[in-house]
PDB file of C-alpha atoms in Angstrom:
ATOM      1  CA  UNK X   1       9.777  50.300  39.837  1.00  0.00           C
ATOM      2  CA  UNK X   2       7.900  48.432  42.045  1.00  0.00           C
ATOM      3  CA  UNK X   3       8.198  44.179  41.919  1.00  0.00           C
ATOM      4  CA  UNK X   4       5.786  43.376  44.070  1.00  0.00           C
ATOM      5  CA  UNK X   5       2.579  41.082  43.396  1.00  0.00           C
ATOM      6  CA  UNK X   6       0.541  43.503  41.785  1.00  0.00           C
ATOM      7  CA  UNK X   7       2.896  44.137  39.383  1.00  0.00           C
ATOM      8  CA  UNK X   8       3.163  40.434  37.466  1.00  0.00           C
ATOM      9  CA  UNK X   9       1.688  41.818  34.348  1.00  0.00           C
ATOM     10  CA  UNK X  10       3.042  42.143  30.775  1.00  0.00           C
ATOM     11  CA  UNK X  11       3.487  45.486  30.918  1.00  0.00           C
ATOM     12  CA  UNK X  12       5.719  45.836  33.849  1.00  0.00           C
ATOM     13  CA  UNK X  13       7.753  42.345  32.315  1.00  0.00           C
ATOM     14  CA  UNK X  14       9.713  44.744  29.954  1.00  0.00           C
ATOM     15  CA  UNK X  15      11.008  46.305  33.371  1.00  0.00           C
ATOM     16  CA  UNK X  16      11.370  44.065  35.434  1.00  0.00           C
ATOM     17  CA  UNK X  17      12.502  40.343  33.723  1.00  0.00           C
ATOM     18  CA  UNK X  18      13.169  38.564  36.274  1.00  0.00           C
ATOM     19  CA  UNK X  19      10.023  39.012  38.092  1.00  0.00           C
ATOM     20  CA  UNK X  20       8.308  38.016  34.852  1.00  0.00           C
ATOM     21  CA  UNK X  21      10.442  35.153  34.521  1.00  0.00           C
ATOM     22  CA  UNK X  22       9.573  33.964  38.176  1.00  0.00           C
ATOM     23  CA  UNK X  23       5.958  34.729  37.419  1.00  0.00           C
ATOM     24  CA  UNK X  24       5.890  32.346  34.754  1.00  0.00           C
ATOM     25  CA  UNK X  25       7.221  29.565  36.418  1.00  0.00           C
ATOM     26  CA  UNK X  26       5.817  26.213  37.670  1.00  0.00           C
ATOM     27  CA  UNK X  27       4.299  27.450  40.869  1.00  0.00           C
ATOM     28  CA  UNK X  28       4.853  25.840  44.150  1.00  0.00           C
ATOM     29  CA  UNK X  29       1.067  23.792  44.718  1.00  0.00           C
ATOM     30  CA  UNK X  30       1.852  21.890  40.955  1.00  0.00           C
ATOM     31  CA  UNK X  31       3.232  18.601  41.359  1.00  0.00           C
ATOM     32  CA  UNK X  32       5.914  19.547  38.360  1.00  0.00           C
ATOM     33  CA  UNK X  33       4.010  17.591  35.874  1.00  0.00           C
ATOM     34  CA  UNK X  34       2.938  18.658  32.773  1.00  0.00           C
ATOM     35  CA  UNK X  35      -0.226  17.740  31.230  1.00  0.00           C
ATOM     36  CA  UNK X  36       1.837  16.687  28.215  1.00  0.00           C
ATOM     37  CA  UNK X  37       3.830  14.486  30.389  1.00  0.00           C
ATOM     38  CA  UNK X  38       1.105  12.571  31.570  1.00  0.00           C
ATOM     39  CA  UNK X  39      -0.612  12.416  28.464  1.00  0.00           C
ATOM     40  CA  UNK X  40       2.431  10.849  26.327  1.00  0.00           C
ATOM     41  CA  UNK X  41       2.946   7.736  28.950  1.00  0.00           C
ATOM     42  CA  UNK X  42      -0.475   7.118  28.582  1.00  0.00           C
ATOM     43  CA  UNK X  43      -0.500   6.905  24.923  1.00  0.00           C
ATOM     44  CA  UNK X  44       2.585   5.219  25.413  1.00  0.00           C
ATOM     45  CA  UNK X  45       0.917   2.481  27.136  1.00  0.00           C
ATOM     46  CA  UNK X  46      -2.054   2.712  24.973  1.00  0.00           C
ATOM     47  CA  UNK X  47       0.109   2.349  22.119  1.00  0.00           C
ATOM     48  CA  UNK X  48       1.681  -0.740  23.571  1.00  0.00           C
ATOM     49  CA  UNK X  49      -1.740  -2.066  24.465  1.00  0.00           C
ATOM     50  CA  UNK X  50      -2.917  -1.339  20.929  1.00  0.00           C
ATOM     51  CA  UNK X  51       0.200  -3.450  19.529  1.00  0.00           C
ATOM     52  CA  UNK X  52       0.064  -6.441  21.493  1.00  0.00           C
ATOM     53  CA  UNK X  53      -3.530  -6.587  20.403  1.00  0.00           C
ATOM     54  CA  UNK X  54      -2.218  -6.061  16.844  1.00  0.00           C
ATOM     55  CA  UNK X  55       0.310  -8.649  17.633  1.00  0.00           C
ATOM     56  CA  UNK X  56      -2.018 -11.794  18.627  1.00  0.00           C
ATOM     57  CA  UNK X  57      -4.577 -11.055  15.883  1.00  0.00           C
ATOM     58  CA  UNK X  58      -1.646 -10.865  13.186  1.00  0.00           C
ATOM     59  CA  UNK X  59      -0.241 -14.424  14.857  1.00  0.00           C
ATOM     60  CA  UNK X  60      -3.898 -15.542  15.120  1.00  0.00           C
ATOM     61  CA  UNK X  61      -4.116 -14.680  11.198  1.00  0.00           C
ATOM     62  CA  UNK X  62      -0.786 -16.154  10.472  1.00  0.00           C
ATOM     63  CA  UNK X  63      -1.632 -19.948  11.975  1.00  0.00           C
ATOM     64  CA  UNK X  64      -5.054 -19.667  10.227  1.00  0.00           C
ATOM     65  CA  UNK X  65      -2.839 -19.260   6.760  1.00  0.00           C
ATOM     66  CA  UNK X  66       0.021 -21.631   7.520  1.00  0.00           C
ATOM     67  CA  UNK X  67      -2.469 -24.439   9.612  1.00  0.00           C
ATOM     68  CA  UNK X  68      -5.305 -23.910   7.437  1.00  0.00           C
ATOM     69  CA  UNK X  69      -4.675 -22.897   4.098  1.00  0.00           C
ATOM     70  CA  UNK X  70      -6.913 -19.491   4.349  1.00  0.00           C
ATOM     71  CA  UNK X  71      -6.454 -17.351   1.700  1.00  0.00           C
ATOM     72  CA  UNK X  72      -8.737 -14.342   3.401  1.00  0.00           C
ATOM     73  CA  UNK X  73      -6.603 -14.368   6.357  1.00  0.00           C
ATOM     74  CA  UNK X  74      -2.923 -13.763   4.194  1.00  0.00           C
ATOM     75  CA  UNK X  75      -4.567 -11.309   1.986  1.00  0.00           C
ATOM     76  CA  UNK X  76      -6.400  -9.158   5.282  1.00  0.00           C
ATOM     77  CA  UNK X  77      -2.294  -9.595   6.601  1.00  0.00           C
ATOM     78  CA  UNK X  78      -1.031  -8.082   3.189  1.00  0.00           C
ATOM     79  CA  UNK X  79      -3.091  -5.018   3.446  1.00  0.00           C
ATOM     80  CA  UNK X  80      -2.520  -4.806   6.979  1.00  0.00           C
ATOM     81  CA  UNK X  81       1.304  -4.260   6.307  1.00  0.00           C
ATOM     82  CA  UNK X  82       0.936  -2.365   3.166  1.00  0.00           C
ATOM     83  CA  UNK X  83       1.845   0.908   4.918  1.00  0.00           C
ATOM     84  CA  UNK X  84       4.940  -1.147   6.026  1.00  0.00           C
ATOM     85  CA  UNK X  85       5.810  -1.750   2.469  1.00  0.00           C
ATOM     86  CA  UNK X  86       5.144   2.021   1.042  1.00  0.00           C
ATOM     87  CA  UNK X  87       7.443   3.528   3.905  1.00  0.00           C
ATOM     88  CA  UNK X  88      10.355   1.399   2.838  1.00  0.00           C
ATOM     89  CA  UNK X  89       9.658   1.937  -0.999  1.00  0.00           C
ATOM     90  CA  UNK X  90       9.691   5.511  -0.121  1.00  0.00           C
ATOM     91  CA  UNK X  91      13.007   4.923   1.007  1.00  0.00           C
ATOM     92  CA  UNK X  92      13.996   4.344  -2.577  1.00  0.00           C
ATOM     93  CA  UNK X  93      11.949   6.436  -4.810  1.00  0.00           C
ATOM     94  CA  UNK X  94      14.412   8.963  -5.406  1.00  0.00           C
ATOM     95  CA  UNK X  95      16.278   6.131  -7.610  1.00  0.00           C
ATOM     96  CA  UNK X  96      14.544   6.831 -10.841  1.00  0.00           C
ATOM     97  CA  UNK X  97      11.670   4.198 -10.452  1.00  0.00           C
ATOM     98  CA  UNK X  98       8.378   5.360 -10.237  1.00  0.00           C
ATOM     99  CA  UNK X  99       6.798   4.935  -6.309  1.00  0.00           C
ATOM    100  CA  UNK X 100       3.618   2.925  -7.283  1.00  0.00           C
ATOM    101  CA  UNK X 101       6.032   0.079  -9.196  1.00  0.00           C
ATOM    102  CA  UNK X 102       8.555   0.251  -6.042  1.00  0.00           C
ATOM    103  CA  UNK X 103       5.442  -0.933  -3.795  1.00  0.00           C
ATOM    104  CA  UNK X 104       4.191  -3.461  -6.022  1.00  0.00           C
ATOM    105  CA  UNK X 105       7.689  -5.019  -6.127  1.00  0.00           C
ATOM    106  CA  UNK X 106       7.826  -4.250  -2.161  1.00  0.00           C
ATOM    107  CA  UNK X 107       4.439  -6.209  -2.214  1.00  0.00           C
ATOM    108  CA  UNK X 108       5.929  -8.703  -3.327  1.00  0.00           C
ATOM    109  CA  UNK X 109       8.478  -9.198  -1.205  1.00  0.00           C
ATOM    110  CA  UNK X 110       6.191  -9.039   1.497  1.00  0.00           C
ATOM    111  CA  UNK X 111       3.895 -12.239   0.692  1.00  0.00           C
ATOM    112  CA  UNK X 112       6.863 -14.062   0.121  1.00  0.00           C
ATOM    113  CA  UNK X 113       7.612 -13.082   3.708  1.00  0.00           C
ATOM    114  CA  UNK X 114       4.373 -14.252   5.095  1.00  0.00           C
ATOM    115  CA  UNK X 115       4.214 -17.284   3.037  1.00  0.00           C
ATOM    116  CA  UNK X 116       7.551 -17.966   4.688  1.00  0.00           C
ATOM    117  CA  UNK X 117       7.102 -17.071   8.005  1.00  0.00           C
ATOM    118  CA  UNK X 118       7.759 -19.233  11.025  1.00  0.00           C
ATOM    119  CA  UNK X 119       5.524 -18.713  13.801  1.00  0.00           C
ATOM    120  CA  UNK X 120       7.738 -20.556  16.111  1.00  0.00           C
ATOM    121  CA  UNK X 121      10.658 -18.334  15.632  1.00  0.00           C
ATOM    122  CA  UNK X 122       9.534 -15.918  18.152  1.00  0.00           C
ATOM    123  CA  UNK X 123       9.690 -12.710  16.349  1.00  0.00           C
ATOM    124  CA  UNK X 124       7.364  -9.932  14.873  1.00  0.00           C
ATOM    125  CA  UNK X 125       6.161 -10.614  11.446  1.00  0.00           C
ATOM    126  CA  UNK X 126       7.601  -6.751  10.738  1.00  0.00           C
ATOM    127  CA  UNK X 127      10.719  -7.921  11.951  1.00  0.00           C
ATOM    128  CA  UNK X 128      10.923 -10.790   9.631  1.00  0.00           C
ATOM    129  CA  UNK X 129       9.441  -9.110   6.718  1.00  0.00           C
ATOM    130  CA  UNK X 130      11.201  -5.903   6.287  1.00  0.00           C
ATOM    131  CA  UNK X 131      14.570  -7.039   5.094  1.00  0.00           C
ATOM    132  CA  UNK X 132      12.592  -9.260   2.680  1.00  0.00           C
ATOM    133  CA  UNK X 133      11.158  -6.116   1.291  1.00  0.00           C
ATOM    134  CA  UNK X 134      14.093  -4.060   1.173  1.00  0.00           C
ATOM    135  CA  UNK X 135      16.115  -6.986  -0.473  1.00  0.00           C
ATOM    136  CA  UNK X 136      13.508  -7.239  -3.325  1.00  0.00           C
ATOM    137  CA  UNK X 137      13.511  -3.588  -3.723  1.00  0.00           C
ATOM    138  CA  UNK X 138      17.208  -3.935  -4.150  1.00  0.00           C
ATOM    139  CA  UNK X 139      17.234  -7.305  -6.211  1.00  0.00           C
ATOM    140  CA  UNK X 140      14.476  -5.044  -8.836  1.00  0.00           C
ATOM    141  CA  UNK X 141      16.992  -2.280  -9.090  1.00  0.00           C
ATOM    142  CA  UNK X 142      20.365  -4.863  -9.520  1.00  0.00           C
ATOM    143  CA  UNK X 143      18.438  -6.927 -12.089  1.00  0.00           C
ATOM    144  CA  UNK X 144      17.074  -3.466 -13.709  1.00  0.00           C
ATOM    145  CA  UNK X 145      20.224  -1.730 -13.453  1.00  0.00           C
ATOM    146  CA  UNK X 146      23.343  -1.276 -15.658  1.00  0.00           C
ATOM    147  CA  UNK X 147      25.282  -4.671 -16.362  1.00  0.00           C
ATOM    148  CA  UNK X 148      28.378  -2.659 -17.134  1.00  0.00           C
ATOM    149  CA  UNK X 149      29.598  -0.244 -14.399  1.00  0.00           C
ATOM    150  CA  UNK X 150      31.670   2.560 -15.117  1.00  0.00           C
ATOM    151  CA  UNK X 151      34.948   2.782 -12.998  1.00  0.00           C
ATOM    152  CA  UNK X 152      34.758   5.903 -10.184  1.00  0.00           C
ATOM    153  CA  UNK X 153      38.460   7.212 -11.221  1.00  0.00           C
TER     154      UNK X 153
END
């Protein structure tokens, strides 16, 4: 069978494979880049923009609450960071508690995390406030839980 240009076509691909195969590669003009290449850095940096944005306005919120006493400001930075708290009571909803009461507890923990919160620390507020939710999570299922364990063996 012939494997010249004219015969690139799916029909002659069962025959010939490895012309298909060459067919179907990147061809020598592209640069090697993929349009999905190019399109994930840029929503990489987009995403980066997007958080350092997210970043000052949370910090911006966080001095008016600590400086200033607003109220409006640490409850627009709860429900900012309520998605925060449902993926990490998700984490734990397999234990027998209902989900809604696992991210009211996880809640919570998270205002006592921004009420605590040291701006001059340096770090995210996510950073700070996660293990505060996951330890109330666990602190609600220790004080909830069995006071007498049964022995493994």
């Amino acid at each position: 069978m012939d494997c010249g240009p004219s015969s690139n076509s799916p029909a002659t691909a069962s025959a010939c494979g490895a012309c298909w195969r060459q067919s179907s590669t990147v061809s020598p003009r592209s640069s090697g880049k993929t349009a999905a290449g190019s399109s994930s850095r840029s929503a990489s940096r987009a995403s980066k923009a997007r958080s350092e944005v997210i970043e000052k306005s949370d910090k911006a919120l966080l001095r008016r609450y600590h400086e200033e006493g607003d109220l409006a400001a640490r409850e627009q930075l709860i429900e900012q960071y309520m998605s925060l708290v449902r993926s990490l009571a998700r984490r734990y909803s397999y234990r027998g508690e209902q989900f809604e009461d696992l991210v009211q507890i996880g809640a919570i923990g998270l205002i006592k995390a921004i009420d605590r919160f040291d701006l001059e620390r340096g770090v995210e507020l996510t950073t700070y406030a996660t293990p505060n939710i996951i330890g109330e999570i666990k602190r609600h299922f220790r004080d909830r839980g069995w006071s007498v364990r049964v022995p493994r063996g």
